[in-house]
Amino acid sequence: MLRLLALILVTCSAFGVSTAKADNSELQLLLQKNNCLACHLIDKRKYGPNLKEVAEKYAGDSGAVERLAAKIKAGGTGVWGEDIMPPQAQVSDADAQKIAKLVLSLQ
Ligand code: HEC
């Protein structure tokens, strides 16, 4: 099963289906699981900010993991423009923390 998943990931990136690099695959899976990809991509702007931009904006900000984890669940507006991110109540606290950390470590 894992081997099959790896094969699919490799095939997708070889054909340019996914822009995520192999080292972003954990983040990519979490975004997929929590329905974030409707609005966010890792390195292209969609409805919401692209997640590499988010990492750049908060580089060196030690409180950013906690704040972003809370914002992922609560949603909000006004930081990146007028668009609104609706609350994402389906996201567990553990996933919100993990996603915030992985987003902030994007380069
Ligand atoms: C309906 C579209 C939509 C969905 C679904 C969505 N977002 Fe967002 N997201 C946005 C918008 C719009 C913003 C910009 C909000 C702002 O300017 O404050 C945003 C902002 C963010 C930010 C930056 C917050 C900040 O204050 O800088 C992060 C991180 C983020 N989203 C992560 C996620 C994650 C993780 C998920 C999935 C659990 C998700 N988003 C689902 C639209 C969405």
Short mmCIF file of N, CA, C and O and ligand atoms in Angstrom, two decimals:
data_model
loop_
_atom_site.label_atom_id
_atom_site.label_comp_id
_atom_site.label_asym_id
_atom_site.label_seq_id
_atom_site.Cartn_x
_atom_site.Cartn_y
_atom_site.Cartn_z
N MET A 1 0.84 -1.20 0.00
CA MET A 1 0.00 0.00 0.00
C MET A 1 0.87 1.25 0.00
O MET A 1 0.71 2.14 -0.82
N LEU A 2 1.85 1.31 0.92
CA LEU A 2 2.75 2.47 0.96
C LEU A 2 3.53 2.60 -0.34
O LEU A 2 3.73 3.69 -0.84
N ARG A 3 3.94 1.43 -0.85
CA ARG A 3 4.72 1.46 -2.08
C ARG A 3 3.86 2.01 -3.22
O ARG A 3 4.33 2.77 -4.06
N LEU A 4 2.59 1.63 -3.21
CA LEU A 4 1.68 2.12 -4.25
C LEU A 4 1.54 3.63 -4.14
O LEU A 4 1.60 4.36 -5.13
N LEU A 5 1.38 4.11 -2.90
CA LEU A 5 1.24 5.55 -2.67
C LEU A 5 2.48 6.29 -3.17
O LEU A 5 2.38 7.31 -3.84
N ALA A 6 3.65 5.73 -2.84
CA ALA A 6 4.90 6.36 -3.27
C ALA A 6 4.96 6.41 -4.79
O ALA A 6 5.35 7.42 -5.38
N LEU A 7 4.52 5.32 -5.42
CA LEU A 7 4.55 5.26 -6.88
C LEU A 7 3.64 6.33 -7.47
O LEU A 7 4.00 7.03 -8.42
N ILE A 8 2.46 6.49 -6.87
CA ILE A 8 1.52 7.51 -7.37
C ILE A 8 2.13 8.90 -7.22
O ILE A 8 2.10 9.70 -8.13
N LEU A 9 2.74 9.17 -6.06
CA LEU A 9 3.35 10.49 -5.83
C LEU A 9 4.45 10.76 -6.85
O LEU A 9 4.52 11.84 -7.43
N VAL A 10 5.29 9.75 -7.07
CA VAL A 10 6.39 9.92 -8.01
C VAL A 10 5.85 10.15 -9.41
O VAL A 10 6.28 11.05 -10.13
N THR A 11 4.85 9.36 -9.79
CA THR A 11 4.27 9.50 -11.13
C THR A 11 3.65 10.88 -11.29
O THR A 11 3.86 11.55 -12.30
N CYS A 12 2.90 11.33 -10.28
CA CYS A 12 2.26 12.64 -10.36
C CYS A 12 3.30 13.73 -10.53
O CYS A 12 3.15 14.61 -11.37
N SER A 13 4.39 13.70 -9.74
CA SER A 13 5.34 14.80 -9.86
C SER A 13 6.10 14.71 -11.18
O SER A 13 6.40 15.73 -11.78
N ALA A 14 6.34 13.50 -11.66
CA ALA A 14 7.04 13.36 -12.93
C ALA A 14 6.21 13.98 -14.05
O ALA A 14 6.75 14.58 -14.98
N PHE A 15 4.91 13.90 -13.97
CA PHE A 15 4.07 14.45 -15.02
C PHE A 15 3.55 15.85 -14.68
O PHE A 15 2.68 16.37 -15.35
N GLY A 16 4.07 16.42 -13.60
CA GLY A 16 3.71 17.79 -13.27
C GLY A 16 2.31 17.94 -12.71
O GLY A 16 1.76 19.03 -12.69
N VAL A 17 1.69 16.85 -12.28
CA VAL A 17 0.35 16.94 -11.73
C VAL A 17 0.39 17.66 -10.39
O VAL A 17 -0.44 18.48 -10.07
N SER A 18 1.40 17.33 -9.60
CA SER A 18 1.55 17.98 -8.31
C SER A 18 2.79 18.86 -8.35
O SER A 18 3.82 18.44 -8.86
N THR A 19 2.68 20.09 -7.82
CA THR A 19 3.85 20.95 -7.80
C THR A 19 4.65 20.75 -6.52
O THR A 19 5.69 21.34 -6.35
N ALA A 20 4.12 19.92 -5.62
CA ALA A 20 4.80 19.72 -4.35
C ALA A 20 6.04 18.87 -4.57
O ALA A 20 6.02 17.90 -5.31
N LYS A 21 7.11 19.24 -3.90
CA LYS A 21 8.30 18.40 -3.95
C LYS A 21 8.11 17.26 -2.96
O LYS A 21 7.27 17.34 -2.07
N ALA A 22 8.92 16.23 -3.09
CA ALA A 22 8.78 15.06 -2.23
C ALA A 22 8.80 15.43 -0.76
O ALA A 22 8.06 14.90 0.04
N ASP A 23 9.65 16.42 -0.39
CA ASP A 23 9.75 16.76 1.03
C ASP A 23 8.52 17.50 1.56
O ASP A 23 8.38 17.70 2.74
N ASN A 24 7.62 17.92 0.68
CA ASN A 24 6.39 18.55 1.14
C ASN A 24 5.22 17.57 1.17
O ASN A 24 4.08 17.98 1.38
N SER A 25 5.51 16.29 0.99
CA SER A 25 4.39 15.36 0.82
C SER A 25 3.55 15.22 2.09
O SER A 25 2.34 15.04 2.00
N GLU A 26 4.17 15.35 3.26
CA GLU A 26 3.38 15.24 4.49
C GLU A 26 2.39 16.41 4.58
O GLU A 26 1.21 16.22 4.88
N LEU A 27 2.88 17.61 4.26
CA LEU A 27 2.01 18.79 4.27
C LEU A 27 0.90 18.63 3.22
O LEU A 27 -0.27 18.87 3.49
N GLN A 28 1.29 18.17 2.04
CA GLN A 28 0.32 18.01 0.95
C GLN A 28 -0.81 17.07 1.38
O GLN A 28 -1.99 17.35 1.13
N LEU A 29 -0.46 15.97 2.05
CA LEU A 29 -1.48 15.02 2.48
C LEU A 29 -2.41 15.63 3.54
O LEU A 29 -3.62 15.42 3.52
N LEU A 30 -1.83 16.42 4.45
CA LEU A 30 -2.64 17.06 5.49
C LEU A 30 -3.58 18.10 4.87
O LEU A 30 -4.73 18.24 5.29
N LEU A 31 -3.10 18.82 3.88
CA LEU A 31 -3.94 19.84 3.22
C LEU A 31 -5.10 19.17 2.49
O LEU A 31 -6.22 19.66 2.50
N GLN A 32 -4.79 18.03 1.90
CA GLN A 32 -5.81 17.28 1.18
C GLN A 32 -6.86 16.75 2.15
O GLN A 32 -8.05 16.92 1.95
N LYS A 33 -6.38 16.14 3.23
CA LYS A 33 -7.26 15.55 4.22
C LYS A 33 -8.20 16.60 4.82
O LYS A 33 -9.35 16.32 5.13
N ASN A 34 -7.71 17.83 5.01
CA ASN A 34 -8.50 18.85 5.69
C ASN A 34 -9.16 19.86 4.74
O ASN A 34 -9.60 20.93 5.17
N ASN A 35 -9.20 19.51 3.45
CA ASN A 35 -9.89 20.35 2.46
C ASN A 35 -9.33 21.77 2.33
O ASN A 35 -10.08 22.71 2.16
N CYS A 36 -8.04 21.91 2.43
CA CYS A 36 -7.44 23.24 2.27
C CYS A 36 -7.13 23.54 0.82
O CYS A 36 -7.02 24.71 0.43
N LEU A 37 -6.98 22.48 0.00
CA LEU A 37 -6.49 22.68 -1.36
C LEU A 37 -7.49 23.39 -2.26
O LEU A 37 -7.14 23.89 -3.31
N ALA A 38 -8.75 23.47 -1.82
CA ALA A 38 -9.73 24.23 -2.58
C ALA A 38 -9.30 25.68 -2.69
O ALA A 38 -9.59 26.36 -3.66
N CYS A 39 -8.60 26.17 -1.68
CA CYS A 39 -8.22 27.58 -1.65
C CYS A 39 -6.71 27.83 -1.62
O CYS A 39 -6.29 28.94 -1.90
N HIS A 40 -5.93 26.85 -1.21
CA HIS A 40 -4.48 27.10 -1.08
C HIS A 40 -3.65 26.08 -1.84
O HIS A 40 -3.94 24.90 -1.79
N LEU A 41 -2.61 26.57 -2.49
CA LEU A 41 -1.57 25.70 -3.02
C LEU A 41 -0.27 26.09 -2.33
O LEU A 41 -0.16 27.17 -1.76
N ILE A 42 0.71 25.19 -2.40
CA ILE A 42 1.95 25.48 -1.70
C ILE A 42 2.72 26.61 -2.39
O ILE A 42 3.19 27.52 -1.73
N ASP A 43 2.83 26.56 -3.71
CA ASP A 43 3.63 27.63 -4.31
C ASP A 43 2.95 28.42 -5.42
O ASP A 43 3.62 29.07 -6.21
N LYS A 44 1.62 28.38 -5.44
CA LYS A 44 0.89 29.27 -6.35
C LYS A 44 -0.27 29.88 -5.62
O LYS A 44 -0.90 29.22 -4.80
N ARG A 45 -0.58 31.13 -5.94
CA ARG A 45 -1.70 31.75 -5.29
C ARG A 45 -3.01 31.21 -5.88
O ARG A 45 -3.16 31.09 -7.08
N LYS A 46 -3.96 30.87 -5.00
CA LYS A 46 -5.27 30.45 -5.48
C LYS A 46 -6.25 31.46 -4.92
O LYS A 46 -6.11 32.65 -5.15
N TYR A 47 -7.24 31.03 -4.14
CA TYR A 47 -8.14 32.00 -3.50
C TYR A 47 -7.43 32.61 -2.29
O TYR A 47 -7.46 33.82 -2.08
N GLY A 48 -6.77 31.77 -1.51
CA GLY A 48 -5.99 32.24 -0.37
C GLY A 48 -4.53 32.41 -0.75
O GLY A 48 -4.13 32.04 -1.85
N PRO A 49 -3.72 32.96 0.15
CA PRO A 49 -2.29 33.16 -0.13
C PRO A 49 -1.60 31.83 -0.37
O PRO A 49 -2.02 30.82 0.16
N ASN A 50 -0.55 31.84 -1.20
CA ASN A 50 0.19 30.59 -1.36
C ASN A 50 1.02 30.39 -0.09
O ASN A 50 1.43 31.33 0.57
N LEU A 51 1.22 29.12 0.26
CA LEU A 51 1.73 28.84 1.60
C LEU A 51 3.21 29.17 1.76
O LEU A 51 3.67 29.40 2.88
N LYS A 52 3.94 29.27 0.64
CA LYS A 52 5.33 29.71 0.75
C LYS A 52 5.39 31.20 1.13
O LYS A 52 6.27 31.62 1.87
N GLU A 53 4.45 31.97 0.59
CA GLU A 53 4.38 33.39 0.97
C GLU A 53 4.11 33.54 2.46
O GLU A 53 4.62 34.43 3.12
N VAL A 54 3.23 32.65 2.96
CA VAL A 54 2.90 32.69 4.39
C VAL A 54 4.18 32.45 5.20
O VAL A 54 4.48 33.18 6.15
N ALA A 55 4.97 31.44 4.78
CA ALA A 55 6.22 31.14 5.49
C ALA A 55 7.16 32.34 5.47
O ALA A 55 7.78 32.67 6.49
N GLU A 56 7.24 33.02 4.32
CA GLU A 56 8.13 34.19 4.22
C GLU A 56 7.68 35.31 5.14
O GLU A 56 8.48 35.95 5.82
N LYS A 57 6.37 35.53 5.17
CA LYS A 57 5.83 36.64 5.97
C LYS A 57 6.16 36.48 7.45
O LYS A 57 6.44 37.45 8.14
N TYR A 58 6.13 35.23 7.93
CA TYR A 58 6.32 35.02 9.37
C TYR A 58 7.70 34.47 9.74
O TYR A 58 7.89 34.00 10.85
N ALA A 59 8.64 34.55 8.79
CA ALA A 59 9.99 34.04 9.08
C ALA A 59 10.55 34.74 10.32
O ALA A 59 10.47 35.96 10.44
N GLY A 60 11.08 33.96 11.25
CA GLY A 60 11.70 34.54 12.44
C GLY A 60 10.71 34.98 13.52
O GLY A 60 11.09 35.54 14.53
N ASP A 61 9.43 34.73 13.30
CA ASP A 61 8.39 35.12 14.27
C ASP A 61 8.09 33.91 15.15
O ASP A 61 7.44 32.96 14.73
N SER A 62 8.56 33.95 16.40
CA SER A 62 8.49 32.74 17.23
C SER A 62 7.06 32.42 17.69
O SER A 62 6.78 31.29 18.06
N GLY A 63 6.15 33.38 17.66
CA GLY A 63 4.78 33.08 18.07
C GLY A 63 3.90 32.62 16.92
O GLY A 63 2.71 32.35 17.10
N ALA A 64 4.49 32.52 15.72
CA ALA A 64 3.67 32.29 14.53
C ALA A 64 2.99 30.92 14.51
O ALA A 64 1.85 30.81 14.04
N VAL A 65 3.64 29.87 15.04
CA VAL A 65 3.02 28.54 14.99
C VAL A 65 1.68 28.56 15.72
O VAL A 65 0.65 28.14 15.18
N GLU A 66 1.69 29.11 16.95
CA GLU A 66 0.45 29.15 17.74
C GLU A 66 -0.62 30.00 17.05
O GLU A 66 -1.78 29.61 16.98
N ARG A 67 -0.21 31.17 16.57
CA ARG A 67 -1.20 32.06 15.94
C ARG A 67 -1.80 31.46 14.68
O ARG A 67 -3.00 31.53 14.46
N LEU A 68 -0.95 30.86 13.85
CA LEU A 68 -1.47 30.28 12.60
C LEU A 68 -2.33 29.05 12.89
O LEU A 68 -3.35 28.84 12.25
N ALA A 69 -1.92 28.24 13.87
CA ALA A 69 -2.73 27.06 14.21
C ALA A 69 -4.12 27.51 14.64
O ALA A 69 -5.13 26.92 14.23
N ALA A 70 -4.21 28.58 15.43
CA ALA A 70 -5.50 29.09 15.87
C ALA A 70 -6.29 29.65 14.68
O ALA A 70 -7.49 29.41 14.54
N LYS A 71 -5.57 30.37 13.78
CA LYS A 71 -6.27 30.97 12.64
C LYS A 71 -6.78 29.92 11.66
O LYS A 71 -7.83 30.08 11.05
N ILE A 72 -6.01 28.81 11.52
CA ILE A 72 -6.45 27.74 10.63
C ILE A 72 -7.82 27.24 11.08
O ILE A 72 -8.70 26.99 10.26
N LYS A 73 -8.04 27.12 12.37
CA LYS A 73 -9.33 26.64 12.86
C LYS A 73 -10.40 27.71 12.85
O LYS A 73 -11.57 27.45 12.58
N ALA A 74 -10.03 28.95 13.17
CA ALA A 74 -11.02 30.01 13.32
C ALA A 74 -11.32 30.75 12.03
O ALA A 74 -12.37 31.37 11.89
N GLY A 75 -10.38 30.69 11.05
CA GLY A 75 -10.53 31.47 9.84
C GLY A 75 -10.28 32.94 10.13
O GLY A 75 -9.81 33.29 11.21
N GLY A 76 -10.59 33.81 9.14
CA GLY A 76 -10.38 35.23 9.37
C GLY A 76 -10.19 35.97 8.06
O GLY A 76 -10.30 35.39 6.98
N THR A 77 -9.86 37.25 8.16
CA THR A 77 -9.67 38.08 6.98
C THR A 77 -8.80 39.27 7.34
O THR A 77 -8.52 39.50 8.52
N GLY A 78 -8.35 40.00 6.32
CA GLY A 78 -7.68 41.26 6.57
C GLY A 78 -6.17 41.21 6.57
O GLY A 78 -5.51 42.23 6.52
N VAL A 79 -5.59 40.01 6.64
CA VAL A 79 -4.13 39.94 6.63
C VAL A 79 -3.60 39.94 5.19
O VAL A 79 -2.61 40.60 4.88
N TRP A 80 -4.29 39.25 4.29
CA TRP A 80 -3.84 39.11 2.90
C TRP A 80 -4.76 39.84 1.93
O TRP A 80 -4.66 39.65 0.73
N GLY A 81 -5.69 40.60 2.43
CA GLY A 81 -6.62 41.29 1.55
C GLY A 81 -8.02 41.16 2.11
O GLY A 81 -8.20 40.95 3.31
N GLU A 82 -8.99 41.31 1.21
CA GLU A 82 -10.38 41.35 1.64
C GLU A 82 -11.02 39.96 1.70
O GLU A 82 -12.11 39.81 2.23
N ASP A 83 -10.37 38.96 1.07
CA ASP A 83 -10.99 37.64 1.02
C ASP A 83 -11.07 37.02 2.42
O ASP A 83 -10.24 37.27 3.27
N ILE A 84 -12.11 36.23 2.60
CA ILE A 84 -12.36 35.65 3.93
C ILE A 84 -12.04 34.17 3.93
O ILE A 84 -12.46 33.43 3.04
N MET A 85 -11.30 33.74 4.93
CA MET A 85 -11.12 32.30 5.15
C MET A 85 -12.17 31.86 6.16
O MET A 85 -12.18 32.32 7.29
N PRO A 86 -13.08 30.98 5.75
CA PRO A 86 -14.10 30.51 6.69
C PRO A 86 -13.48 29.62 7.78
O PRO A 86 -12.42 29.04 7.55
N PRO A 87 -14.10 29.51 8.94
CA PRO A 87 -13.58 28.64 10.00
C PRO A 87 -13.47 27.20 9.49
O PRO A 87 -14.31 26.75 8.72
N GLN A 88 -12.42 26.50 9.91
CA GLN A 88 -12.19 25.12 9.47
C GLN A 88 -12.32 24.21 10.68
O GLN A 88 -11.34 23.68 11.20
N ALA A 89 -13.57 24.07 11.15
CA ALA A 89 -13.81 23.36 12.41
C ALA A 89 -13.49 21.87 12.31
O ALA A 89 -13.32 21.19 13.32
N GLN A 90 -13.38 21.35 11.07
CA GLN A 90 -13.09 19.92 10.90
C GLN A 90 -11.65 19.58 11.25
O GLN A 90 -11.30 18.42 11.39
N VAL A 91 -10.78 20.59 11.38
CA VAL A 91 -9.36 20.34 11.61
C VAL A 91 -9.10 20.05 13.09
O VAL A 91 -9.52 20.83 13.96
N SER A 92 -8.43 18.96 13.40
CA SER A 92 -8.12 18.65 14.80
C SER A 92 -7.02 19.60 15.28
O SER A 92 -6.26 20.15 14.47
N ASP A 93 -6.92 19.79 16.60
CA ASP A 93 -5.85 20.65 17.14
C ASP A 93 -4.49 20.13 16.71
O ASP A 93 -3.60 20.91 16.36
N ALA A 94 -4.35 18.80 16.74
CA ALA A 94 -3.05 18.22 16.40
C ALA A 94 -2.70 18.51 14.94
O ALA A 94 -1.57 18.89 14.63
N ASP A 95 -3.68 18.38 14.04
CA ASP A 95 -3.41 18.66 12.62
C ASP A 95 -3.11 20.15 12.42
O ASP A 95 -2.23 20.52 11.65
N ALA A 96 -3.86 21.02 13.12
CA ALA A 96 -3.65 22.46 12.96
C ALA A 96 -2.21 22.83 13.35
O ALA A 96 -1.54 23.59 12.64
N GLN A 97 -1.74 22.26 14.45
CA GLN A 97 -0.36 22.52 14.90
C GLN A 97 0.65 22.01 13.88
O GLN A 97 1.63 22.69 13.55
N LYS A 98 0.40 20.78 13.41
CA LYS A 98 1.34 20.16 12.49
C LYS A 98 1.39 20.95 11.17
O LYS A 98 2.46 21.21 10.63
N ILE A 99 0.21 21.35 10.67
CA ILE A 99 0.16 22.11 9.42
C ILE A 99 0.88 23.45 9.61
O ILE A 99 1.69 23.85 8.76
N ALA A 100 0.61 24.14 10.73
CA ALA A 100 1.25 25.44 10.95
C ALA A 100 2.77 25.29 10.95
O ALA A 100 3.48 26.08 10.31
N LYS A 101 3.28 24.25 11.62
CA LYS A 101 4.73 24.04 11.66
C LYS A 101 5.29 23.76 10.28
O LYS A 101 6.32 24.30 9.88
N LEU A 102 4.59 22.88 9.52
CA LEU A 102 5.10 22.51 8.20
C LEU A 102 5.04 23.70 7.24
O LEU A 102 5.95 23.91 6.44
N VAL A 103 3.96 24.50 7.33
CA VAL A 103 3.85 25.69 6.47
C VAL A 103 5.00 26.64 6.77
O VAL A 103 5.68 27.13 5.87
N LEU A 104 5.26 26.87 8.06
CA LEU A 104 6.29 27.84 8.43
C LEU A 104 7.69 27.34 8.09
O LEU A 104 8.62 28.14 8.02
N SER A 105 7.85 26.04 7.88
CA SER A 105 9.18 25.55 7.52
C SER A 105 9.36 25.46 6.00
O SER A 105 10.43 25.03 5.54
N LEU A 106 8.37 25.88 5.23
CA LEU A 106 8.52 25.88 3.76
C LEU A 106 9.59 26.90 3.36
O LEU A 106 9.71 27.94 3.99
N GLN A 107 10.35 26.58 2.29
CA GLN A 107 11.37 27.53 1.82
C GLN A 107 11.18 27.84 0.37
O GLN A 107 10.74 27.02 -0.38
C1 HEC B 1 -12.69 28.95 1.28
C2 HEC B 1 -11.27 29.15 1.05
C3 HEC B 1 -10.29 28.71 2.11
C4 HEC B 1 -10.17 27.45 2.70
C5 HEC B 1 -11.02 26.21 2.48
C6 HEC B 1 -8.99 27.54 3.53
N1 HEC B 1 -8.44 28.79 3.48
FE1 HEC B 1 -6.77 29.42 4.46
N2 HEC B 1 -7.08 31.31 3.80
C7 HEC B 1 -8.07 31.70 2.92
C8 HEC B 1 -8.02 33.15 2.76
C9 HEC B 1 -8.94 33.99 1.89
C10 HEC B 1 -6.95 33.59 3.58
C11 HEC B 1 -6.50 35.04 3.82
C12 HEC B 1 -7.14 35.52 5.13
C13 HEC B 1 -6.65 36.88 5.58
O1 HEC B 1 -6.30 37.72 4.76
O2 HEC B 1 -6.62 37.10 6.82
C14 HEC B 1 -6.37 32.40 4.20
C15 HEC B 1 -5.27 32.44 5.05
C16 HEC B 1 -4.60 31.32 5.51
C17 HEC B 1 -3.34 31.33 6.22
C18 HEC B 1 -2.53 32.56 6.57
C19 HEC B 1 -3.15 33.19 7.83
C20 HEC B 1 -2.53 34.50 8.24
O3 HEC B 1 -3.09 35.12 9.19
O4 HEC B 1 -1.53 34.94 7.67
C21 HEC B 1 -3.04 30.03 6.50
C22 HEC B 1 -1.82 29.50 7.24
C23 HEC B 1 -4.12 29.22 5.98
N3 HEC B 1 -5.06 30.03 5.38
C24 HEC B 1 -4.18 27.85 6.07
C25 HEC B 1 -5.30 27.09 5.71
C26 HEC B 1 -5.45 25.68 6.00
C27 HEC B 1 -4.40 24.82 6.70
C28 HEC B 1 -6.66 25.29 5.51
C29 HEC B 1 -7.32 23.93 5.60
C30 HEC B 1 -7.58 23.44 6.94
C31 HEC B 1 -7.27 26.47 4.90
N4 HEC B 1 -6.42 27.53 5.06
C32 HEC B 1 -8.50 26.47 4.27
C33 HEC B 1 -9.00 30.87 2.31
C34 HEC B 1 -9.21 29.54 2.63
#
